[in-house]
Short mmCIF file of C-alpha atoms in Angstrom, two decimals:
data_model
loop_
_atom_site.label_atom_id
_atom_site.label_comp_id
_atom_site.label_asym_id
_atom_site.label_seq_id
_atom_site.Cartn_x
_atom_site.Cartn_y
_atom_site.Cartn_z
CA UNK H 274 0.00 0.00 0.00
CA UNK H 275 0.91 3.60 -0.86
CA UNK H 276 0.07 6.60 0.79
CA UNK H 277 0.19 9.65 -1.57
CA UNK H 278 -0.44 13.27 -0.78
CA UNK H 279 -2.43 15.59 -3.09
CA UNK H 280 -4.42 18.63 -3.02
CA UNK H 281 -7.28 19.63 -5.86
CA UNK H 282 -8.32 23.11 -6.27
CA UNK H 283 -11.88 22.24 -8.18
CA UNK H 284 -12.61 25.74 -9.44
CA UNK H 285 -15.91 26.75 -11.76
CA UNK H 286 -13.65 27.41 -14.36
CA UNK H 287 -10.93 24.82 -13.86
CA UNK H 288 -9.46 22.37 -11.75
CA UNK H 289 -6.02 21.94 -10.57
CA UNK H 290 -4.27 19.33 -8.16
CA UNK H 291 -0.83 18.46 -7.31
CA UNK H 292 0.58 15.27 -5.69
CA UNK H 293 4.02 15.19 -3.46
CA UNK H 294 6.23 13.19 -5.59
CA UNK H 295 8.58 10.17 -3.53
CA UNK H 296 11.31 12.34 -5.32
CA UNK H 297 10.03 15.41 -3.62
CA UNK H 298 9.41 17.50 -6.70
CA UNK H 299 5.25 18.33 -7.39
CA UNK H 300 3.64 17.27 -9.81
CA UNK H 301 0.53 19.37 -11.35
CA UNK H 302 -2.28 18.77 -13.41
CA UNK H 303 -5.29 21.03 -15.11
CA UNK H 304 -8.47 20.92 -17.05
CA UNK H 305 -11.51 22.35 -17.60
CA UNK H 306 -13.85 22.06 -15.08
CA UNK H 307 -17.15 20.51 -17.60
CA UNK H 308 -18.91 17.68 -17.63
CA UNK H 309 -21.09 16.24 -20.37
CA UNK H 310 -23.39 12.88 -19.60
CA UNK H 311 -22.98 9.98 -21.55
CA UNK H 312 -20.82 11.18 -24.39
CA UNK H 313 -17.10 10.11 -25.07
CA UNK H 314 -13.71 11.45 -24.85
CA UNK H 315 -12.70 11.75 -28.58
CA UNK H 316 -8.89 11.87 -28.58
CA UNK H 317 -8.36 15.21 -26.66
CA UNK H 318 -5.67 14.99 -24.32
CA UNK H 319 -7.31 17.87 -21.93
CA UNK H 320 -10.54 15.57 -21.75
CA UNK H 321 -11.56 12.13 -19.24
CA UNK H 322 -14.46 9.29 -20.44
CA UNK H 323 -14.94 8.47 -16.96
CA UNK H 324 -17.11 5.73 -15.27
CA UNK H 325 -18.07 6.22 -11.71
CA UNK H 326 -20.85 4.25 -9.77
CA UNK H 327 -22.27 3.00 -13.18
CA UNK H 328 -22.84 6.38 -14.84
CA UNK H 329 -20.85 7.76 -17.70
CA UNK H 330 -19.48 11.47 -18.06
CA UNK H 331 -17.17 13.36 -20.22
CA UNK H 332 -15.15 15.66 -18.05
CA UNK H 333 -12.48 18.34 -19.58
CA UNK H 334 -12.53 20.45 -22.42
CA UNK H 335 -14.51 18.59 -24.90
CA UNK H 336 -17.23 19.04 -22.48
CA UNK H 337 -19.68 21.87 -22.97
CA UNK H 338 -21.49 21.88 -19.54
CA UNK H 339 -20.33 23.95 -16.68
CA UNK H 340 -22.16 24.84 -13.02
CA UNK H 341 -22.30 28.20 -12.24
CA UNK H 342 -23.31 28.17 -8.78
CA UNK H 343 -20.73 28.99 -5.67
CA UNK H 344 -21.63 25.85 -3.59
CA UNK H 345 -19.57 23.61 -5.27
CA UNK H 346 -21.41 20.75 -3.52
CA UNK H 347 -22.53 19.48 -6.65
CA UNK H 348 -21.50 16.22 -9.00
CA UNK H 349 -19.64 17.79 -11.52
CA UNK H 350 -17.16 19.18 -9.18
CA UNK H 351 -17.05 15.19 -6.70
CA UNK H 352 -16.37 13.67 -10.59
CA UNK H 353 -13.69 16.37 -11.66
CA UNK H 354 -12.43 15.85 -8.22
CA UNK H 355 -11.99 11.57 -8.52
CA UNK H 356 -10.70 12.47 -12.05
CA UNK H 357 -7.71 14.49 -10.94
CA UNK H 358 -6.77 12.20 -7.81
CA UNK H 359 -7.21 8.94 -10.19
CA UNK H 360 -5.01 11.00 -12.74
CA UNK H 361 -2.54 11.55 -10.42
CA UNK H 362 -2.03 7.81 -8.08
CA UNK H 363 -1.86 4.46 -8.36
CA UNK H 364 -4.83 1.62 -8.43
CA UNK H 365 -4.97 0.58 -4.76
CA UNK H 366 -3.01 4.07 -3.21
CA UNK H 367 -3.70 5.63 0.21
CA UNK H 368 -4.16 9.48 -0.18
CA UNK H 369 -4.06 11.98 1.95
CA UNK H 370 -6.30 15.18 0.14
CA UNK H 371 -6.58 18.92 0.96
CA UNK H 372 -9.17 20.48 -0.88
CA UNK H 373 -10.96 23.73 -1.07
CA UNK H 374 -14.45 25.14 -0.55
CA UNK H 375 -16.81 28.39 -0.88
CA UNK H 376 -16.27 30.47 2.02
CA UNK H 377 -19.57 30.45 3.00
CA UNK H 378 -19.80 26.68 3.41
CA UNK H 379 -16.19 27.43 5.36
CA UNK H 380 -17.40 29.31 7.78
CA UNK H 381 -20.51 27.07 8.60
CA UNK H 382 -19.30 24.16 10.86
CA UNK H 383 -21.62 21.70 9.60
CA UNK H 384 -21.87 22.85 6.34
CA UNK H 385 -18.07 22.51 6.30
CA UNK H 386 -18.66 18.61 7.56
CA UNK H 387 -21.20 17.68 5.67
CA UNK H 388 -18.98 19.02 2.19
CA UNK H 389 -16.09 16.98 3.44
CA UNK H 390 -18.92 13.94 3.75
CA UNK H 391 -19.91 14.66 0.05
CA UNK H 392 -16.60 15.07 -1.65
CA UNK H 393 -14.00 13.09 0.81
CA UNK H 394 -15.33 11.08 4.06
CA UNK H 395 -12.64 9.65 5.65
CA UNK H 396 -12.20 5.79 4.54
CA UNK H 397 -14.24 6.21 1.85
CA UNK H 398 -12.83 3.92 -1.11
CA UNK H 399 -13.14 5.15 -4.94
CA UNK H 400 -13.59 3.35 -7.71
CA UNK H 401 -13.34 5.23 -10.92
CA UNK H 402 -12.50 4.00 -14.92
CA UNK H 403 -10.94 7.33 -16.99
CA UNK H 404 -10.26 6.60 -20.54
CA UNK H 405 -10.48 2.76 -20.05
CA UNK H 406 -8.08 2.63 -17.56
CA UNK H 407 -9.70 1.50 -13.97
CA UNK H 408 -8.34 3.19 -10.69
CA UNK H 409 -9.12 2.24 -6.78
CA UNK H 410 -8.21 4.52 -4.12
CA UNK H 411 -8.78 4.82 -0.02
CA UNK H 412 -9.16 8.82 1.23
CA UNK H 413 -7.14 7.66 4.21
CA UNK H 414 -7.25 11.44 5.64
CA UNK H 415 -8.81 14.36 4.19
CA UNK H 416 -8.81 18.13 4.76
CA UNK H 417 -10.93 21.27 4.04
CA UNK H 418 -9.61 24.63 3.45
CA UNK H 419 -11.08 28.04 2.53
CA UNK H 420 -10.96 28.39 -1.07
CA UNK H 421 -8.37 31.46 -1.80
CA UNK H 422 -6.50 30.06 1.48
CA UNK H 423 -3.71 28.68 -0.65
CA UNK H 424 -1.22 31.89 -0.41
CA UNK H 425 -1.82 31.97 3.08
CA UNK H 426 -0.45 28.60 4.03
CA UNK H 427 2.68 28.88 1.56
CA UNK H 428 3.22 32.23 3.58
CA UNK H 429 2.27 31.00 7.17
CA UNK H 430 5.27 32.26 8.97
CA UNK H 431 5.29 35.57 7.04
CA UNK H 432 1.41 36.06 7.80
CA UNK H 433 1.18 34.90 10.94
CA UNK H 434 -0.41 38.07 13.73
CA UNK H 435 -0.90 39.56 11.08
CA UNK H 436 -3.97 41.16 8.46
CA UNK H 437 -3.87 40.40 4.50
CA UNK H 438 -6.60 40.61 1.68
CA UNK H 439 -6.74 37.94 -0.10
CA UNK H 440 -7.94 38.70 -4.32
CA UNK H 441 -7.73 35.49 -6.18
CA UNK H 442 -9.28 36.14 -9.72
CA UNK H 443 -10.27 33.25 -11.31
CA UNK H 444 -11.28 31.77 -14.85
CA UNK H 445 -15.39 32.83 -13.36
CA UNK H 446 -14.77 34.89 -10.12
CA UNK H 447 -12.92 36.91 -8.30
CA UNK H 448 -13.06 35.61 -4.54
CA UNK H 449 -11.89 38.28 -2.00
CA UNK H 450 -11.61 37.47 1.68
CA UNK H 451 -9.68 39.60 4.34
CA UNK H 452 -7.25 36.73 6.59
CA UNK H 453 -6.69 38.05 10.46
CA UNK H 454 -3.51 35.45 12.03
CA UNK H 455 -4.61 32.87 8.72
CA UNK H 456 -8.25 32.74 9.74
CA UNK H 457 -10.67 34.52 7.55
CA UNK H 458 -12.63 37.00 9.51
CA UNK H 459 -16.27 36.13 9.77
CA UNK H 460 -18.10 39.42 9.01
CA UNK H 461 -19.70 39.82 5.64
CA UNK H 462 -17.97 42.76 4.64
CA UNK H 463 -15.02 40.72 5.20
CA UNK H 464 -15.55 38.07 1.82
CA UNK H 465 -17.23 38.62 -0.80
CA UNK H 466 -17.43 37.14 -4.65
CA UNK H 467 -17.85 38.71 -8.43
CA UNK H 468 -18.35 37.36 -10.97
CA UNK H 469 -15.49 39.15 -12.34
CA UNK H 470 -13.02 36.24 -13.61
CA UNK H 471 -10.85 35.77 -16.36
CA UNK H 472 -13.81 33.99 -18.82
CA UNK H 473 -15.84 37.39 -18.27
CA UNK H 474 -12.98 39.77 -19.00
CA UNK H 475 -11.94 37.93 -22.01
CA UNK H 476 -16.18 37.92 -23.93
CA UNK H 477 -15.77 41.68 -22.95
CA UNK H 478 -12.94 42.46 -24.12
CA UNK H 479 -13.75 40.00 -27.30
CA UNK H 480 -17.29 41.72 -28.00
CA UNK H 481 -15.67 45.43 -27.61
CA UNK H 482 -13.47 44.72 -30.11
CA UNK H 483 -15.91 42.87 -32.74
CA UNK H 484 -18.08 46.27 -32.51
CA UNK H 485 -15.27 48.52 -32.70
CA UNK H 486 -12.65 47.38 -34.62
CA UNK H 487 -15.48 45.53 -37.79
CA UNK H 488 -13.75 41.99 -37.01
CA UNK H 489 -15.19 38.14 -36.23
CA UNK H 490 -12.94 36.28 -33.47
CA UNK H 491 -12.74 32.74 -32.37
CA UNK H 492 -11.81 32.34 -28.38
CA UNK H 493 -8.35 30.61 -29.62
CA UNK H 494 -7.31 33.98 -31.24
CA UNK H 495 -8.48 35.48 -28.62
CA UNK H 496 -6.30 33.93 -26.47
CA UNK H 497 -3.17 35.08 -28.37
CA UNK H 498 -4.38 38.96 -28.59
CA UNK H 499 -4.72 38.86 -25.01
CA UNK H 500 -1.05 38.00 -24.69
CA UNK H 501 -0.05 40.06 -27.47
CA UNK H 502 -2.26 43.20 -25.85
CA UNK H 503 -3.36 44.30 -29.48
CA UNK H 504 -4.59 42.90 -32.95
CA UNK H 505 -2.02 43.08 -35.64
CA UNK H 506 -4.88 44.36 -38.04
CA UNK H 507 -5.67 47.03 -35.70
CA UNK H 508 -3.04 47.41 -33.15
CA UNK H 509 -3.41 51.12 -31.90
CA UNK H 510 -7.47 50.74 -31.69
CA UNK H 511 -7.29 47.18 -29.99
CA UNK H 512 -4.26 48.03 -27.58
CA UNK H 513 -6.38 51.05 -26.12
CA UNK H 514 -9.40 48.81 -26.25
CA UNK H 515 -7.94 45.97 -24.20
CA UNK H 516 -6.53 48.43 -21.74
CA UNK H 517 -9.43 50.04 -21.26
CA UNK H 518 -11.20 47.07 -20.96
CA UNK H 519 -8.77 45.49 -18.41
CA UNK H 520 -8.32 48.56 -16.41
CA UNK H 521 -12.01 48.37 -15.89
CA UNK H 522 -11.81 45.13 -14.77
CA UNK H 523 -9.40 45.67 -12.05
CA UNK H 524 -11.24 48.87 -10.74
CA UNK H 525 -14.45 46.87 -10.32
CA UNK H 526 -12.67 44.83 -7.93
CA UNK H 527 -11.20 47.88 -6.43
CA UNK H 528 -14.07 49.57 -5.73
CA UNK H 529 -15.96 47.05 -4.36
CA UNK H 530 -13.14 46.19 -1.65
CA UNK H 531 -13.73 50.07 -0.99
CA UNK H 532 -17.52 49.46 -0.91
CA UNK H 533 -16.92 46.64 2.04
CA UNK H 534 -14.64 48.83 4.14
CA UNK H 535 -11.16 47.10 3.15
CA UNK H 536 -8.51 49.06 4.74
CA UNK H 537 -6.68 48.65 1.69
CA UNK H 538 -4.32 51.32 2.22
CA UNK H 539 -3.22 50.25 5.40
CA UNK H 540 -3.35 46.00 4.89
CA UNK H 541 -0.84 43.48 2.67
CA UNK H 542 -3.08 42.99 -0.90
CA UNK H 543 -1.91 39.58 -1.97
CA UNK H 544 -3.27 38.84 -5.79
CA UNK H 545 -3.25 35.57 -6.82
CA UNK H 546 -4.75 33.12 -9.99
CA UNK H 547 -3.86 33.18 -13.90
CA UNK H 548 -6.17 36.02 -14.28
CA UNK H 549 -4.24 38.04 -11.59
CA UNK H 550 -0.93 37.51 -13.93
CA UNK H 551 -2.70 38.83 -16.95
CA UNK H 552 -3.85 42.13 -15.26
CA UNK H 553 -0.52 42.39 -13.32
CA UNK H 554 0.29 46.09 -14.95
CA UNK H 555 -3.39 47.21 -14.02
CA UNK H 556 -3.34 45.85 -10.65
CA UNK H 557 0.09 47.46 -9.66
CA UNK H 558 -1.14 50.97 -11.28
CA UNK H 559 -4.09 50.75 -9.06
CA UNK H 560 -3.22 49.00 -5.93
CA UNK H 561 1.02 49.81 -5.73
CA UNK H 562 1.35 48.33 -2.65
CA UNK H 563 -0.35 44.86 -4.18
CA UNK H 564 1.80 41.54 -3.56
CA UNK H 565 2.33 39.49 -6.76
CA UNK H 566 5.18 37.30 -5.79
CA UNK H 567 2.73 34.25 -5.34
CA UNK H 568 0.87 34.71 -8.64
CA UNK H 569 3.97 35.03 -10.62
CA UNK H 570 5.76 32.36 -8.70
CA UNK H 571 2.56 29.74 -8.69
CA UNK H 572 0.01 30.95 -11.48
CA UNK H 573 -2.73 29.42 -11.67
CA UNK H 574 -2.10 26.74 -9.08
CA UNK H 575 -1.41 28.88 -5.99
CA UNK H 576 -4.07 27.76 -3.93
CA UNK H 577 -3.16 23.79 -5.19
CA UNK H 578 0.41 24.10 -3.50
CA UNK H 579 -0.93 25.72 -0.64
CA UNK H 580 -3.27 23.47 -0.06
CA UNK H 581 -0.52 20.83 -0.82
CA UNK H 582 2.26 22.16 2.00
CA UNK H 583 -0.47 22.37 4.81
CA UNK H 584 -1.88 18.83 3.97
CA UNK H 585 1.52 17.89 4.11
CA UNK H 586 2.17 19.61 7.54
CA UNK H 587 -0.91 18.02 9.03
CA UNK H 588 -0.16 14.33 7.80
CA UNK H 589 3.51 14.17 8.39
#
């Protein structure tokens, strides 16, 4: 028997996880957070067939459907979980699992319980086929942590006593949550979520510049104008466009930590999440005392290796 130690970061948008290596090194993995009923896995290597208690589902990006709800007590996010732990071990391994949840079910004691009942009850044994290939595994101990938590536990000694916000912009939502000695504080003005992520920004900024600039643009060129910051058929029109449009963006999220009382003048701003990289010049024009380090440093998989290091420190 093996005991392996993973974390999965099931977002709306997309799910990460990483597994402790016997080597020590991490190892990562990411997909699309979709799931599709009874249809097949045509080749794509970003996409699962999966079998789990008898039903069939196509998880990844071949898969059109998404849940747009914050409870993420729901099946697509328990399959996309057992996909990326069955990824990730061997048939008959032990894990140990951090994972994340809505701060709202967080902060609810038996809310909390009853999520880690749902997704990851101690002893509970999974059996799960992806892409032909059938997997066992035994949660031998499981944890739950606040979703956006992840920078705080790979910064535990630096954050310790004291106050940091917490802005982790995702593919769907930007989650915000103020952390007093690593607990979030329990007030409402305290968290709060937009539906301000990465997937919105780019349809804006897509749409703007289909009306303004007379073009037609698929999301995979849309991907490399992003990174670019302009369209070479129109690159003074689309560069203001895009900056506009991602300026915006940013001071939505600005104003609304304004809006909830965030001492943000006088508090450590931590940023974190792919999106967060993308807007990194925006962010530091309008919060310059904002701390990137973690989103540069971990991307999209921040809250993973967070998650990772504390399960870790709990288990060992």
């Amino acid at each position: 028997m093996t005991v392996q130690t993973l974390s999965v970061d099931s977002g709306k948008y997309a799910t990460k996880a990483c597994i402790l290596r016997s080597s020590g090194n991490i190892g990562t993995l990411k997909f699309l957070t979709r799931m599709d009923a009874e249809k097949e896995n045509l080749g794509d290597t970003e996409s699962y067939s999966v079998i789990y208690e008898g039903s069939k589902y196509l998880i990844g990006r071949q898969a059109s459907s998404w849940d747009p709800s914050r409870t993420k007590k729901s099946e697509i996010h328990k399959i996309s979980t057992y996909t990326a732990i069955g990824n990730l071990v061997g048939n008959g391994d032990h894990v140990n699992i951090g994972i994340g949840c809505p701060l709202s079910i967080y902060m609810n004691p038996a809310s909390r319980k009853a999520y880690k009942e749902y997704l990851v009850s101690h002893g509970k044994q999974i059996n799960i086929t992806i892409n032909r290939k059938n997997t066992s595994f035994t949660i031998k101990r499981s944890f739950i942590f606040p979703e956006s938590s992840g920078v705080i536990y790979l910064n535990k000694k630096e954050f310790t006593n004291d106050t940091v916000g917490v802005v982790d912009i995702g593919g769907l939502n930007a989650n915000c949550c103020i952390y007093e000695n690593l607990i979030p504080k329990a007030d409402v003005n305290s968290m709060f979520t937009l539906d301000e992520g990465g997937h919105i920004l780019t349809n804006r900024i897509k749409s703007e510049l289909e009306s303004n600039c007379d073009v037609s643009l698929s999301d995979i060129l849309m991907n490399k104008i992003l990174k670019d910051g302009f369209m070479h058929s129109d690159p003074e029109k689309s560069s203001e466009i895009i900056k506009r449009c991602k300026k915006d963006h940013v001071m939505k999220i600005y104003n609304e930590c304004k809006k909830n009382g965030w001492p943000l003048e006088n508090m450590k701003i931590i940023f974190i999440g792919g999106t967060s990289a993308l807007l990194s010049n925006e962010i530091e024009e309008i919060f310059p005392w904002v701390d990137l380090k973690n989103c540069i440093d971990y991307g999209d998989y921040a809250n993973a290796h967070g998650f990772l290091k504390e399960t870790k420190n709990r288990t060992f």
